[in-house]
């Protein structure tokens, strides 16, 4: 089966936008009426439901943030009475205060439907055995995928967070055709299988990975696909949105965001809309959720959205590859710079080692950015001019991509931090 | 006379950020391992420098410096025993420039032979320079024990 719901998945963009507009108006009216949180927020922003007529009017509504969920812990943003809640999920926050998400029966249905469409787009259906290796429990990954797999009539193998050797022997014995887990865990499974002398590509039925819950690069996708002989599909969705929801289709060129249930905006630093296809922060409005509706919820992910019809025939817009987190972003002379951009420039220059560090400081009123890279033995020339030219060449390539000047500094081998955490990669010395 | 075109000397290049004590700690490692530094020269970009050494045992020096996490590499240079005659340096420079060979850098040290100096030369075309200087009858050295 090619589509789960061919009619809905192939509505014209025009029809989808009309549907979104209708559902947005109703969402805003309901939120105003049933949620004291949103009522207060709208009042503070000076907007009332009457102001929201067209899709563009959404720009008048205030944004919501993860901190709102924490500040209203546990259920201050819920819009239905407790009696209508059929499930809770809880995500542990890095700051200590968890985020509680509630679901009505209909919320679970919509979530499951979205996943059924997505899994079908990944080429899965009746006859497949899908091993869910996401944790079950308070985390949304396990149970969410579980319901989605059952919905499409495939067999679910709910291993959850089991031991890796067990994952591999069950995969082999039960003929698993697809696995849902994090990309790094699948790479780990591949390594452990190798140590068990099991070649996943030739000795198992595995042909697809539904991979997400952490950022991963196109390079790691390539590695997974080559090492394991499978197709690796990206999946997107956080607990606030319900859980994992959207995946790539067979084209593997963007994640289809089901527009009849979710309205995705991409906004710039000032919250204004960007041109279609331009990059910015992903903002989600849930058009169907009842228990915990989100209106203009800032996801913190940097990406772009494309409405152009996909080669798979689906018309729902595509969220393109996540390029980073807003939290990782540094602003230098008013220009947004992501460590990931710098990394990809450096990776294309063979003379440059694997490690780098960004130092931002202020010289008078001006920001100055330095990118430190390590000298490797093969780069080290006895002519100092060659090393200075290397610095200039890297600086030029960085400037071409970042649109801001970066001074490149060569440092001694082994002196830059090896961790990938932002706190180590970026040193901001500016006193603001 | 058969032309020898491969008489070159091993030079060690060491990368160092401009932080106090880097040269001292590199030379300490060499001296602790009984290595004799014949000559060295420093080129400085402002933020970093490269230090070039000619030593009596280049392979051992590389080994010890690498073990101490220094970034080092080995390059070939010309080691030329300067004849004790007036105008020798002028003759060398003219011969090289007449043949379109640029001198990238040069430094010198006193030879073990009394009254002689060793000139270290890096040239834009090292092989050509070695051939030319050999042909002109200069004495090139391959090691500096
Ligand atoms: Zn598609």
XYZ file of C-alpha atoms and ligand atoms in Angstrom:
578
model
C 0.000 0.000 0.000
C 1.439 3.317 -0.975
C -0.633 5.737 1.116
C -2.419 5.216 4.393
C -5.043 7.811 3.505
C -4.577 8.736 -0.155
C -7.331 11.342 -0.155
C -6.047 13.360 2.791
C -2.378 12.866 2.001
C -2.881 14.252 -1.508
C -5.211 17.189 -0.843
C -4.028 20.237 -2.721
C -1.970 22.766 -0.778
C -4.890 25.150 -1.245
C -7.341 22.716 0.355
C -4.926 21.988 3.177
C -4.512 25.665 3.959
C -8.274 26.203 3.991
C -8.625 23.286 6.362
C -5.876 24.703 8.573
C -7.564 28.076 8.651
C -10.883 26.582 9.753
C -9.245 24.470 12.424
C -7.083 27.362 13.638
C -10.137 29.557 14.221
C -11.810 26.823 16.230
C -8.628 26.104 18.185
C -8.244 29.728 19.192
C -11.901 30.028 20.222
C -11.695 26.879 22.327
C -8.413 27.873 23.923
C -9.858 31.263 24.827
C -12.926 29.691 26.339
C -11.510 26.625 28.109
C -7.925 27.480 28.999
C -7.235 30.137 31.577
C -3.596 30.057 30.497
C -4.317 31.017 26.888
C -7.049 33.468 27.861
C -4.537 35.372 29.968
C -1.883 35.191 27.279
C -4.196 36.487 24.568
C -5.388 39.300 26.796
C -1.821 40.304 27.574
C -1.062 40.410 23.853
C -4.261 42.349 23.190
C -5.783 39.805 20.817
C -9.163 38.114 20.931
C -10.445 35.144 18.910
C -12.250 37.594 16.563
C -8.926 38.876 15.350
C -7.944 35.487 13.986
C -9.621 35.085 10.595
C -6.970 34.023 8.112
C -3.879 31.866 8.497
C -1.691 34.982 8.413
C -3.520 36.316 11.474
C -1.721 33.678 13.532
C 1.158 36.165 13.647
C -0.836 38.260 16.108
C -0.860 35.428 18.631
C 1.885 35.224 21.241
C 4.430 32.403 21.202
C 4.514 29.708 23.845
C 7.669 28.075 25.171
C 8.851 25.050 27.069
C 9.156 27.272 30.122
C 5.362 27.809 30.016
C 4.848 24.077 30.489
C 7.304 24.038 33.360
C 5.853 27.160 34.974
C 2.381 25.637 34.896
C 3.529 22.224 36.146
C 1.846 19.816 36.270
C -1.342 20.467 34.301
C -1.836 24.231 34.166
C -1.960 24.305 30.352
C -4.484 21.484 29.999
C -7.718 22.502 28.278
C -9.970 19.611 29.231
C -11.159 18.341 32.611
C -9.236 15.483 34.211
C -12.085 13.081 33.412
C -11.259 13.284 29.704
C -7.604 12.412 30.096
C -6.805 8.814 29.145
C -3.027 8.921 29.330
C -0.069 10.912 30.650
C 3.500 11.041 29.416
C 6.209 12.847 31.307
C 9.517 14.018 29.955
C 12.313 14.723 32.368
C 13.659 18.199 31.889
C 17.355 18.921 31.960
C 16.603 21.659 34.475
C 14.840 19.348 36.914
C 11.216 20.361 36.385
C 9.533 17.740 34.185
C 7.015 18.401 31.445
C 3.659 16.665 31.732
C 1.665 15.890 28.613
C -1.947 14.691 28.760
C -3.994 12.969 26.048
C -7.689 12.631 25.423
C -8.912 9.506 23.624
C -9.055 11.532 20.441
C -5.501 12.813 20.971
C -4.256 9.205 21.041
C -6.230 8.493 17.847
C -4.758 11.473 15.990
C -1.260 10.588 17.142
C -1.719 6.997 15.980
C -3.167 8.099 12.629
C -0.245 10.434 11.995
C 2.196 7.623 12.680
C 0.228 5.187 10.519
C 0.566 7.586 7.585
C 4.243 8.098 8.321
C 5.137 4.427 8.700
C 3.267 3.678 5.470
C 5.325 6.395 3.777
C 8.430 4.515 4.938
C 7.149 1.510 2.999
C 5.935 -0.455 6.012
C 2.645 -2.316 6.330
C 1.021 -5.692 6.879
C 3.618 -8.471 6.999
C 6.341 -6.289 8.452
C 7.846 -6.939 11.861
C 8.715 -3.663 13.553
C 11.015 -3.831 16.528
C 10.401 -0.919 18.858
C 13.662 -0.334 20.677
C 12.658 3.031 22.119
C 12.025 3.021 25.844
C 8.449 2.300 26.901
C 6.937 4.092 29.866
C 6.823 7.792 30.537
C 8.836 8.473 27.363
C 6.593 8.806 24.296
C 8.834 6.907 21.859
C 7.970 3.324 22.804
C 4.200 3.484 23.251
C 3.744 5.953 20.403
C 5.446 3.787 17.792
C 3.765 0.712 19.276
C 0.276 2.040 18.529
C 1.312 3.255 15.087
C 2.747 -0.126 14.093
C -0.375 -1.964 15.256
C -2.541 0.482 13.342
C -0.918 -0.346 9.989
C -1.351 -4.062 10.634
C 2.330 -4.844 11.009
C 3.584 -6.936 13.910
C 5.138 -4.994 16.740
C 8.053 -6.442 18.651
C 8.101 -4.316 21.816
C 11.623 -4.955 23.060
C 11.893 -1.443 24.462
C 15.141 -0.689 26.221
C 16.308 -4.309 26.304
C 19.889 -5.504 26.195
C 21.580 -5.207 22.841
C 22.421 -8.899 22.419
C 18.740 -9.691 23.072
C 17.690 -7.079 20.476
C 19.937 -8.761 17.923
C 18.911 -12.356 18.576
C 15.204 -11.427 18.519
C 15.764 -9.421 15.341
C 17.289 -12.486 13.721
C 14.874 -15.097 15.102
C 11.609 -13.215 14.508
C 12.525 -11.723 11.158
C 12.439 -8.048 12.126
C 12.112 -5.926 8.976
C 12.245 -2.488 10.603
C 13.599 -1.081 13.827
C 12.666 2.122 15.624
C 15.370 3.571 17.871
C 17.926 6.355 18.038
C 20.495 6.429 15.214
C 23.394 6.107 17.631
C 21.788 3.043 19.207
C 21.372 1.416 15.802
C 25.060 2.017 15.100
C 25.793 0.382 18.433
C 23.563 -2.591 17.524
C 25.588 -2.926 14.318
C 28.856 -3.036 16.251
C 27.588 -5.554 18.787
C 26.187 -7.747 15.979
C 29.596 -7.716 14.371
C 31.195 -8.869 17.607
C 28.580 -11.693 17.697
C 29.640 -12.552 14.112
C 26.201 -11.625 12.800
C 26.079 -9.628 9.594
C 22.849 -7.618 9.773
C 22.847 -6.932 6.035
C 22.967 -10.578 4.993
C 21.789 -12.540 8.015
C 18.667 -10.636 9.055
C 15.544 -9.378 7.271
C 16.118 -5.792 8.451
C 15.495 -3.273 5.686
C 14.410 -0.051 7.416
C 15.320 2.046 10.425
C 12.935 4.657 11.841
C 15.452 6.814 13.603
C 15.171 9.925 15.706
C 15.032 11.449 19.190
C 18.515 12.888 18.703
C 20.207 14.994 16.024
C 22.085 13.053 13.379
C 23.970 14.027 10.278
C 23.630 12.903 6.693
C 27.043 11.292 7.122
C 25.757 9.026 9.899
C 22.729 8.171 7.750
C 25.102 7.084 4.989
C 27.137 5.023 7.415
C 24.067 3.281 8.853
C 22.631 2.537 5.415
C 25.917 1.144 4.118
C 26.908 -0.840 7.196
C 23.514 -2.440 7.764
C 22.179 -2.565 4.217
C 18.960 -0.728 5.135
C 17.095 2.511 4.448
C 17.333 4.921 7.376
C 14.354 7.278 7.775
C 14.355 10.367 9.964
C 11.459 10.738 12.420
C 10.362 13.937 14.146
C 8.093 14.781 17.036
C 8.454 15.683 20.690
C 6.312 14.835 23.685
C 4.727 18.304 23.671
C 3.426 17.605 20.157
C 2.262 14.103 21.330
C 5.422 12.130 20.601
C 7.094 10.894 17.430
C 4.754 11.830 14.584
C 6.299 12.584 11.217
C 8.838 10.716 9.125
C 10.498 10.965 5.779
C 8.918 9.140 2.856
C 10.647 6.931 0.304
C 12.152 10.086 -1.268
C 14.124 10.705 1.978
C 14.092 14.404 1.264
C 12.296 16.065 4.146
C 9.839 14.967 6.801
C 6.140 15.164 5.886
C 4.330 17.189 8.539
C 0.636 16.247 8.469
C -0.887 19.637 7.877
C -4.456 18.711 8.743
C -3.356 18.169 12.347
C -0.331 20.419 12.756
C 0.394 23.915 11.550
C 4.112 24.498 11.146
C 5.622 27.960 10.929
C 9.249 28.897 10.429
C 10.141 32.197 12.055
C 13.214 34.404 12.157
C 14.970 35.725 15.260
C 12.345 38.424 15.708
C 9.463 35.990 15.380
C 8.516 37.169 11.909
C 7.790 34.729 9.082
C 10.621 33.727 6.737
C 10.231 33.155 3.004
C 9.232 29.616 2.116
C 12.299 27.391 2.104
C 14.326 29.829 4.209
C 15.715 28.625 7.470
C 14.479 29.661 10.868
C 13.002 28.292 14.066
C 10.271 25.675 13.888
C 7.033 26.756 15.559
C 4.170 24.303 16.057
C 0.455 24.859 16.478
C -1.568 21.735 17.162
C -4.825 21.867 15.206
C -6.448 18.725 16.625
C -5.108 18.236 20.121
C -7.689 18.560 22.882
C -6.020 17.919 26.222
C -2.922 20.045 25.735
C -3.295 22.297 22.716
C -0.166 24.191 21.732
C -0.435 27.528 20.051
C 2.726 28.827 18.395
C 4.983 26.640 20.478
C 8.645 27.356 19.814
C 10.454 24.085 19.265
C 13.999 25.453 19.314
C 14.911 23.482 16.173
C 16.393 25.305 13.193
C 15.132 24.088 9.853
C 13.110 25.118 6.810
C 9.692 24.128 5.489
C 8.907 23.262 1.885
C 5.343 23.138 0.505
C 6.359 21.996 -2.966
C 4.724 18.674 -3.819
C 7.018 15.754 -3.016
C 8.024 13.167 -5.592
C 6.121 10.592 -3.507
C 2.912 12.428 -4.433
C 2.134 13.690 -0.939
C 1.180 17.334 -0.712
C 1.782 17.908 3.001
C 4.742 20.215 3.629
C 8.138 18.860 4.444
C 10.326 19.798 7.395
C 13.832 19.750 5.984
C 16.855 18.439 7.859
C 17.193 19.916 11.342
C 20.294 22.108 11.163
C 20.765 22.792 14.819
C 19.184 24.050 17.998
C 18.467 27.666 18.767
C 20.366 27.059 22.022
C 23.513 26.264 19.995
C 23.291 29.437 17.992
C 25.678 32.292 18.564
C 25.038 35.756 17.232
C 28.135 37.486 15.913
C 27.734 41.053 14.627
C 24.046 40.374 14.255
C 24.599 37.269 12.153
C 23.459 33.850 13.348
C 26.246 31.327 13.439
C 25.866 27.635 14.189
C 28.782 25.461 15.247
C 27.444 22.837 12.816
C 28.003 25.225 9.873
C 31.595 25.751 10.913
C 32.089 22.044 11.327
C 30.835 21.278 7.835
C 33.119 23.897 6.261
C 36.130 22.524 8.122
C 35.314 18.921 7.196
C 35.644 19.864 3.536
C 39.226 21.041 3.964
C 41.501 17.993 4.095
C 44.396 19.819 5.788
C 42.248 20.599 8.806
C 41.997 18.214 11.753
C 38.755 16.991 13.320
C 38.613 19.395 16.226
C 37.813 23.049 16.507
C 36.776 25.699 18.977
C 34.957 28.976 18.481
C 35.922 31.956 20.609
C 33.752 35.048 20.505
C 34.971 38.215 22.133
C 34.546 41.916 21.849
C 37.077 44.399 20.497
C 35.668 47.801 21.397
C 32.074 47.819 20.191
C 32.665 45.016 17.662
C 32.241 41.277 18.052
C 35.218 39.271 16.947
C 35.108 35.583 16.278
C 38.070 33.277 16.168
C 37.978 29.675 15.033
C 40.798 27.589 16.434
C 41.941 24.548 14.537
C 44.715 22.109 15.252
C 47.807 21.726 13.128
C 48.304 18.146 11.995
C 51.675 16.642 11.165
C 50.776 16.374 7.519
C 49.817 20.063 7.431
C 52.870 21.292 9.268
C 55.154 22.910 6.704
C 58.648 24.252 7.274
C 57.520 27.370 5.387
C 55.556 29.609 7.723
C 53.923 31.258 4.726
C 52.177 27.996 3.863
C 50.594 27.851 7.303
C 49.508 31.481 7.143
C 47.979 30.809 3.736
C 46.087 27.860 5.197
C 44.650 30.152 7.860
C 43.577 32.617 5.202
C 42.060 29.949 3.000
C 39.991 28.501 5.867
C 38.951 32.023 6.904
C 37.756 32.770 3.390
C 35.697 29.597 3.142
C 34.163 30.287 6.557
C 33.316 33.841 5.531
C 31.662 32.608 2.325
C 29.348 30.348 4.315
C 28.818 32.284 7.539
C 28.661 35.776 6.006
C 30.710 37.052 8.893
C 34.464 37.328 9.364
C 36.195 34.675 11.383
C 39.826 34.807 12.282
C 41.404 31.387 11.987
C 44.026 30.430 14.532
C 46.240 27.397 14.270
C 46.913 25.752 17.600
C 49.002 22.826 18.747
C 47.773 19.309 18.224
C 45.830 17.816 21.143
C 45.035 21.147 22.799
C 41.369 21.575 21.813
C 38.592 19.895 23.833
C 37.391 16.595 22.408
C 33.812 16.809 23.685
C 31.050 17.807 21.300
C 29.105 19.774 23.914
C 28.400 23.398 23.187
C 30.053 24.579 26.385
C 33.361 23.269 25.070
C 32.984 24.130 21.407
C 31.976 27.727 21.933
C 33.710 30.114 24.318
C 31.836 33.390 24.573
C 33.918 36.014 26.325
C 31.619 38.931 25.548
C 30.380 40.907 28.526
C 26.836 41.816 27.630
C 82.396 13.258 -11.642
C 79.083 11.491 -11.095
C 76.335 13.895 -10.217
C 74.785 13.247 -6.829
C 71.301 14.660 -6.639
C 70.076 13.351 -3.309
C 72.483 14.801 -0.807
C 70.027 16.438 1.531
C 69.881 17.035 5.227
C 66.953 16.201 7.533
C 65.482 19.164 9.340
C 62.833 19.029 12.045
C 60.004 21.538 12.060
C 58.133 22.065 15.298
C 54.890 24.015 15.593
C 54.472 26.134 18.693
C 51.854 28.599 19.785
C 53.328 31.824 21.063
C 53.252 30.811 24.681
C 56.194 31.210 26.987
C 58.277 28.125 27.551
C 57.437 26.135 24.431
C 60.916 26.382 22.956
C 62.449 25.687 26.349
C 60.417 22.536 26.872
C 61.164 21.219 23.386
C 64.894 21.769 23.768
C 64.780 20.232 27.234
C 63.331 17.024 25.791
C 66.109 16.881 23.220
C 68.879 17.505 25.715
C 67.460 14.973 28.166
C 67.689 12.411 25.396
C 71.269 13.261 24.552
C 70.454 14.938 21.281
C 72.672 17.714 20.102
C 71.074 20.722 18.446
C 73.416 21.975 15.714
C 71.354 24.967 14.730
C 67.868 26.311 14.969
C 65.839 29.175 13.616
C 62.416 30.533 14.498
C 59.840 31.951 12.126
C 57.008 33.795 13.750
C 53.549 34.742 12.482
C 52.600 36.710 15.574
C 50.268 34.051 16.971
C 52.319 30.979 16.321
C 55.818 30.118 15.337
C 57.647 27.293 13.709
C 61.006 26.264 15.005
C 63.380 24.516 12.620
C 66.160 22.344 14.033
C 69.137 20.589 12.614
C 70.213 17.925 15.094
C 72.668 15.072 15.202
C 69.882 12.449 15.303
C 66.747 13.566 13.495
C 64.824 10.281 13.797
C 65.281 10.057 17.566
C 64.317 13.720 17.951
C 61.069 13.211 16.068
C 60.270 10.192 18.199
C 60.845 11.976 21.501
C 59.033 15.160 20.511
C 56.009 13.236 19.225
C 55.856 11.288 22.449
C 55.686 14.607 24.317
C 52.724 15.651 22.106
C 54.572 18.233 20.061
C 53.437 18.699 16.481
C 56.537 17.994 14.436
C 57.386 17.128 10.883
C 60.481 16.256 8.938
C 61.671 18.200 5.900
C 64.682 17.953 3.646
C 67.009 20.922 3.330
C 70.426 21.592 1.849
C 73.379 21.497 4.232
C 76.280 23.165 2.501
C 79.800 23.417 3.816
C 80.852 26.982 3.170
C 84.259 27.219 1.546
C 86.615 29.511 3.407
C 86.938 31.826 0.433
C 85.801 35.394 -0.061
C 82.595 35.770 -2.044
C 81.418 32.160 -1.581
C 77.948 33.205 -0.357
C 77.601 35.635 -3.230
C 78.530 32.884 -5.678
C 75.887 30.525 -4.249
C 73.141 33.154 -4.334
C 73.968 34.165 -7.883
C 74.022 30.554 -9.113
C 70.610 29.882 -7.589
C 68.989 33.072 -8.849
C 70.463 32.624 -12.324
C 68.624 29.307 -12.408
C 65.328 30.732 -11.144
C 65.612 29.063 -7.772
C 64.388 31.099 -4.822
C 65.826 30.763 -1.356
C 62.914 30.348 1.078
C 65.075 30.637 4.156
C 68.660 30.110 5.256
C 70.616 29.889 8.481
C 74.094 28.755 9.455
C 76.170 27.137 12.151
C 79.876 26.548 12.817
C 81.099 23.275 11.389
C 83.088 20.671 13.310
C 85.811 21.305 10.774
C 87.776 24.320 12.022
C 87.106 27.613 10.292
C 84.185 26.240 8.321
C 80.489 26.991 8.569
C 77.470 24.950 7.488
C 74.822 26.880 5.594
C 71.282 25.471 5.793
C 69.199 26.369 2.743
C 65.609 25.789 1.771
C 64.884 26.420 -1.891
C 61.799 26.663 -4.047
C 63.088 23.743 -6.110
C 65.198 21.705 -3.749
C 66.228 18.936 -6.158
C 67.313 21.374 -8.796
C 69.278 23.357 -6.213
C 71.062 20.249 -4.949
C 71.984 19.252 -8.497
C 73.219 22.698 -9.346
C 75.325 23.197 -6.221
C 76.832 19.716 -6.539
C 77.702 20.428 -10.140
C 79.402 23.656 -9.083
C 81.595 21.598 -6.775
C 80.130 22.578 -3.427
C 80.302 20.075 -0.621
C 76.829 19.088 0.592
C 76.351 17.157 3.818
C 73.725 14.490 4.585
C 74.001 14.455 8.332
C 75.490 16.615 11.008
C 76.980 14.238 13.562
Zn 7.316 12.483 0.098
